[in-house]
PDB file of C-alpha atoms in Angstrom:
ATOM      1  CA  ALA A   1     -27.548 -16.808 -11.774  1.00 79.00           C
ATOM      2  CA  ILE A   2     -28.366 -15.556  -8.284  1.00 79.00           C
ATOM      3  CA  LEU A   3     -30.434 -12.652  -9.593  1.00 84.00           C
ATOM      4  CA  ALA A   4     -32.301 -14.957 -11.972  1.00 88.00           C
ATOM      5  CA  ALA A   5     -33.138 -17.327  -9.111  1.00 85.00           C
ATOM      6  CA  GLN A   6     -34.313 -14.403  -6.963  1.00 84.00           C
ATOM      7  CA  ARG A   7     -36.561 -13.162  -9.790  1.00 87.00           C
ATOM      8  CA  ARG A   8     -38.141 -16.603 -10.068  1.00 88.00           C
ATOM      9  CA  GLY A   9     -38.845 -16.469  -6.330  1.00 85.00           C
ATOM     10  CA  GLU A  10     -36.561 -19.333  -5.382  1.00 83.00           C
ATOM     11  CA  ASP A  11     -34.805 -19.404  -2.014  1.00 81.00           C
ATOM     12  CA  VAL A  12     -31.262 -18.141  -2.328  1.00 75.00           C
ATOM     13  CA  GLU A  13     -28.734 -18.559   0.460  1.00 77.00           C
ATOM     14  CA  THR A  14     -25.834 -16.123   0.532  1.00 70.00           C
ATOM     15  CA  SER A  15     -23.064 -15.733   3.057  1.00 70.00           C
ATOM     16  CA  LYS A  16     -20.805 -12.746   3.637  1.00 66.00           C
ATOM     17  CA  LYS A  17     -17.142 -13.592   3.779  1.00 65.00           C
ATOM     18  CA  TRP A  18     -15.272 -11.678   6.461  1.00 62.00           C
ATOM     19  CA  ALA A  19     -13.503  -8.631   4.999  1.00 59.00           C
ATOM     20  CA  ALA A  20     -14.009  -9.919   1.457  1.00 58.00           C
ATOM     21  CA  GLY A  21     -12.928  -7.397  -1.148  1.00 57.00           C
ATOM     22  CA  GLN A  22     -11.667  -4.925   1.412  1.00 58.00           C
ATOM     23  CA  ASN A  23      -8.131  -3.832   2.090  1.00 56.00           C
ATOM     24  CA  LYS A  24      -7.769  -4.940   5.702  1.00 56.00           C
ATOM     25  CA  GLN A  25      -4.023  -5.514   5.738  1.00 54.00           C
ATOM     26  CA  HIS A  26      -3.382  -2.329   7.736  1.00 53.00           C
ATOM     27  CA  ALA A  27      -5.937  -2.969  10.462  1.00 53.00           C
ATOM     28  CA  ILE A  28      -4.790  -2.616  14.047  1.00 50.00           C
ATOM     29  CA  THR A  29      -4.265  -6.018  15.616  1.00 52.00           C
ATOM     30  CA  LYS A  30      -3.773  -7.141  19.176  1.00 54.00           C
ATOM     31  CA  ASN A  31       0.003  -7.271  18.667  1.00 59.00           C
ATOM     32  CA  THR A  32       0.086  -3.684  17.457  1.00 60.00           C
ATOM     33  CA  ALA A  33      -1.832  -2.611  20.530  1.00 61.00           C
ATOM     34  CA  LYS A  34       0.671  -4.512  22.704  1.00 61.00           C
ATOM     35  CA  LEU A  35       3.534  -2.666  21.066  1.00 60.00           C
ATOM     36  CA  ASP A  36       1.810   0.641  21.720  1.00 61.00           C
ATOM     37  CA  ARG A  37       1.449  -0.210  25.413  1.00 62.00           C
ATOM     38  CA  GLU A  38       5.074  -1.294  25.679  1.00 61.00           C
ATOM     39  CA  THR A  39       6.704  -0.136  28.909  1.00 59.00           C
ATOM     40  CA  GLU A  40       9.930  -0.826  30.757  1.00 55.00           C
ATOM     41  CA  GLU A  41       8.483  -3.917  32.494  1.00 57.00           C
ATOM     42  CA  LEU A  42       6.674  -5.223  29.407  1.00 62.00           C
ATOM     43  CA  HIS A  43       8.935  -5.092  26.387  1.00 66.00           C
ATOM     44  CA  HIS A  44       9.379  -7.164  23.256  1.00 69.00           C
ATOM     45  CA  ASP A  45      12.572  -9.064  22.584  1.00 78.00           C
ATOM     46  CA  ARG A  46      14.802  -7.441  20.026  1.00 82.00           C
ATOM     47  CA  VAL A  47      17.448  -8.915  17.759  1.00 81.00           C
ATOM     48  CA  PRO A  48      20.752  -8.970  19.696  1.00 84.00           C
ATOM     49  CA  LEU A  49      23.467  -6.620  18.401  1.00 85.00           C
ATOM     50  CA  GLU A  50      25.694  -9.676  17.956  1.00 88.00           C
ATOM     51  CA  VAL A  51      23.262 -11.011  15.329  1.00 88.00           C
ATOM     52  CA  GLY A  52      23.113  -7.583  13.653  1.00 90.00           C
ATOM     53  CA  LYS A  53      26.895  -7.498  13.345  1.00 91.00           C
ATOM     54  CA  VAL A  54      26.972 -11.038  11.894  1.00 91.00           C
ATOM     55  CA  ILE A  55      24.343 -10.032   9.306  1.00 92.00           C
ATOM     56  CA  GLN A  56      26.343  -6.930   8.403  1.00 92.00           C
ATOM     57  CA  GLN A  57      29.664  -8.824   8.111  1.00 92.00           C
ATOM     58  CA  GLY A  58      28.098 -11.647   6.091  1.00 91.00           C
ATOM     59  CA  ARG A  59      26.383  -9.194   3.767  1.00 92.00           C
ATOM     60  CA  GLN A  60      29.586  -7.208   3.212  1.00 92.00           C
ATOM     61  CA  SER A  61      31.655 -10.371   2.640  1.00 92.00           C
ATOM     62  CA  LYS A  62      29.265 -11.290  -0.189  1.00 90.00           C
ATOM     63  CA  GLY A  63      29.531  -7.740  -1.579  1.00 92.00           C
ATOM     64  CA  LEU A  64      25.841  -6.958  -1.023  1.00 90.00           C
ATOM     65  CA  THR A  65      24.252  -3.692   0.038  1.00 92.00           C
ATOM     66  CA  GLN A  66      21.298  -3.669   2.417  1.00 92.00           C
ATOM     67  CA  LYS A  67      19.046  -3.096  -0.586  1.00 93.00           C
ATOM     68  CA  ASP A  68      20.592  -6.015  -2.524  1.00 93.00           C
ATOM     69  CA  LEU A  69      20.123  -8.384   0.424  1.00 92.00           C
ATOM     70  CA  ALA A  70      16.540  -7.179   0.944  1.00 92.00           C
ATOM     71  CA  THR A  71      15.748  -7.771  -2.740  1.00 93.00           C
ATOM     72  CA  LYS A  72      17.317 -11.234  -2.572  1.00 92.00           C
ATOM     73  CA  ILE A  73      15.082 -12.299   0.340  1.00 92.00           C
ATOM     74  CA  ASN A  74      11.959 -10.411  -0.824  1.00 92.00           C
ATOM     75  CA  GLU A  75      11.846  -7.975   2.102  1.00 91.00           C
ATOM     76  CA  LYS A  76      12.076  -4.190   2.360  1.00 91.00           C
ATOM     77  CA  PRO A  77      15.536  -2.597   2.832  1.00 91.00           C
ATOM     78  CA  GLN A  78      14.267  -1.100   6.110  1.00 92.00           C
ATOM     79  CA  VAL A  79      13.844  -4.645   7.479  1.00 91.00           C
ATOM     80  CA  ILE A  80      17.559  -5.340   6.917  1.00 91.00           C
ATOM     81  CA  ALA A  81      18.491  -2.001   8.476  1.00 92.00           C
ATOM     82  CA  ASP A  82      16.353  -2.782  11.545  1.00 91.00           C
ATOM     83  CA  TYR A  83      17.903  -6.238  11.973  1.00 90.00           C
ATOM     84  CA  GLU A  84      21.452  -4.888  11.641  1.00 91.00           C
ATOM     85  CA  SER A  85      20.836  -2.109  14.159  1.00 90.00           C
ATOM     86  CA  GLY A  86      19.098  -4.396  16.661  1.00 87.00           C
ATOM     87  CA  ARG A  87      15.728  -2.586  16.488  1.00 87.00           C
ATOM     88  CA  ALA A  88      13.787  -5.462  14.899  1.00 86.00           C
ATOM     89  CA  ILE A  89      11.605  -7.952  16.735  1.00 86.00           C
ATOM     90  CA  PRO A  90      12.998 -11.363  15.673  1.00 86.00           C
ATOM     91  CA  ASN A  91      10.994 -13.255  13.074  1.00 87.00           C
ATOM     92  CA  ASN A  92      12.220 -16.803  12.387  1.00 89.00           C
ATOM     93  CA  GLN A  93      11.099 -16.719   8.749  1.00 91.00           C
ATOM     94  CA  VAL A  94      13.060 -13.547   8.015  1.00 91.00           C
ATOM     95  CA  LEU A  95      16.077 -14.814   9.977  1.00 91.00           C
ATOM     96  CA  GLY A  96      15.976 -18.065   7.977  1.00 91.00           C
ATOM     97  CA  LYS A  97      15.924 -16.178   4.677  1.00 92.00           C
ATOM     98  CA  ILE A  98      18.868 -14.001   5.755  1.00 92.00           C
ATOM     99  CA  GLU A  99      20.790 -17.093   6.962  1.00 91.00           C
ATOM    100  CA  ARG A 100      20.419 -18.769   3.563  1.00 91.00           C
ATOM    101  CA  ALA A 101      21.316 -15.579   1.673  1.00 91.00           C
ATOM    102  CA  ILE A 102      24.550 -14.854   3.594  1.00 91.00           C
ATOM    103  CA  GLY A 103      25.420 -18.475   4.459  1.00 90.00           C
ATOM    104  CA  LEU A 104      25.901 -17.835   8.205  1.00 89.00           C
ATOM    105  CA  LYS A 105      23.919 -19.063  11.217  1.00 89.00           C
ATOM    106  CA  LEU A 106      21.939 -16.381  13.051  1.00 87.00           C
ATOM    107  CA  ARG A 107      20.005 -18.566  15.503  1.00 84.00           C
ATOM    108  CA  GLY A 108      21.042 -21.010  18.208  1.00 81.00           C
ATOM    109  CA  LYS A 109      24.367 -21.398  19.985  1.00 81.00           C
ATOM    110  CA  ASP A 110      26.739 -21.170  17.031  1.00 80.00           C
ATOM    111  CA  ILE A 111      25.845 -17.690  15.738  1.00 83.00           C
ATOM    112  CA  GLY A 112      28.215 -16.560  12.987  1.00 81.00           C
ATOM    113  CA  LYS A 113      29.314 -20.059  11.931  1.00 85.00           C
ATOM    114  CA  PRO A 114      28.863 -21.125   8.294  1.00 84.00           C
ATOM    115  CA  ILE A 115      25.781 -23.166   7.438  1.00 80.00           C
ATOM    116  CA  GLU A 116      26.579 -26.774   6.503  1.00 77.00           C
ATOM    117  CA  LYS A 117      24.864 -27.703   3.276  1.00 69.00           C
ATOM    118  CA  GLY A 118      23.239 -31.067   3.834  1.00 62.00           C
ATOM    119  CA  PRO A 119      20.680 -33.068   1.868  1.00 63.00           C
ATOM    120  CA  ARG A 120      17.280 -31.410   1.867  1.00 60.00           C
ATOM    121  CA  ALA A 121      14.167 -33.322   2.857  1.00 59.00           C
ATOM    122  CA  LYS A 122      11.543 -33.647   0.161  1.00 60.00           C
TER     123      LYS A 122
END
């Protein structure tokens, strides 16, 4: 339709969408650059080892391997390994998924306590 309109000599307005049709998911972002410049004074918070141990204990109590837990929450097994070892930068979405999968709190004051199942908001 656009080519036909151009052939007839009509005005055609087109706009380029940013990064349309390109694989830009691996582009370097500002956060990546910050991580590269990380020094002793400027460092990113990591998951506390206490949280890593709670994840590991909860996972083992449910009889799950790191790979099983990762599959259950739609993440890579390396993500679980990083969280358990305390190397990961905390992400609330991932922590929430792990909390629901193992049934233990990982955020707030009562880390390691079971999650109370209450009515969900719609």
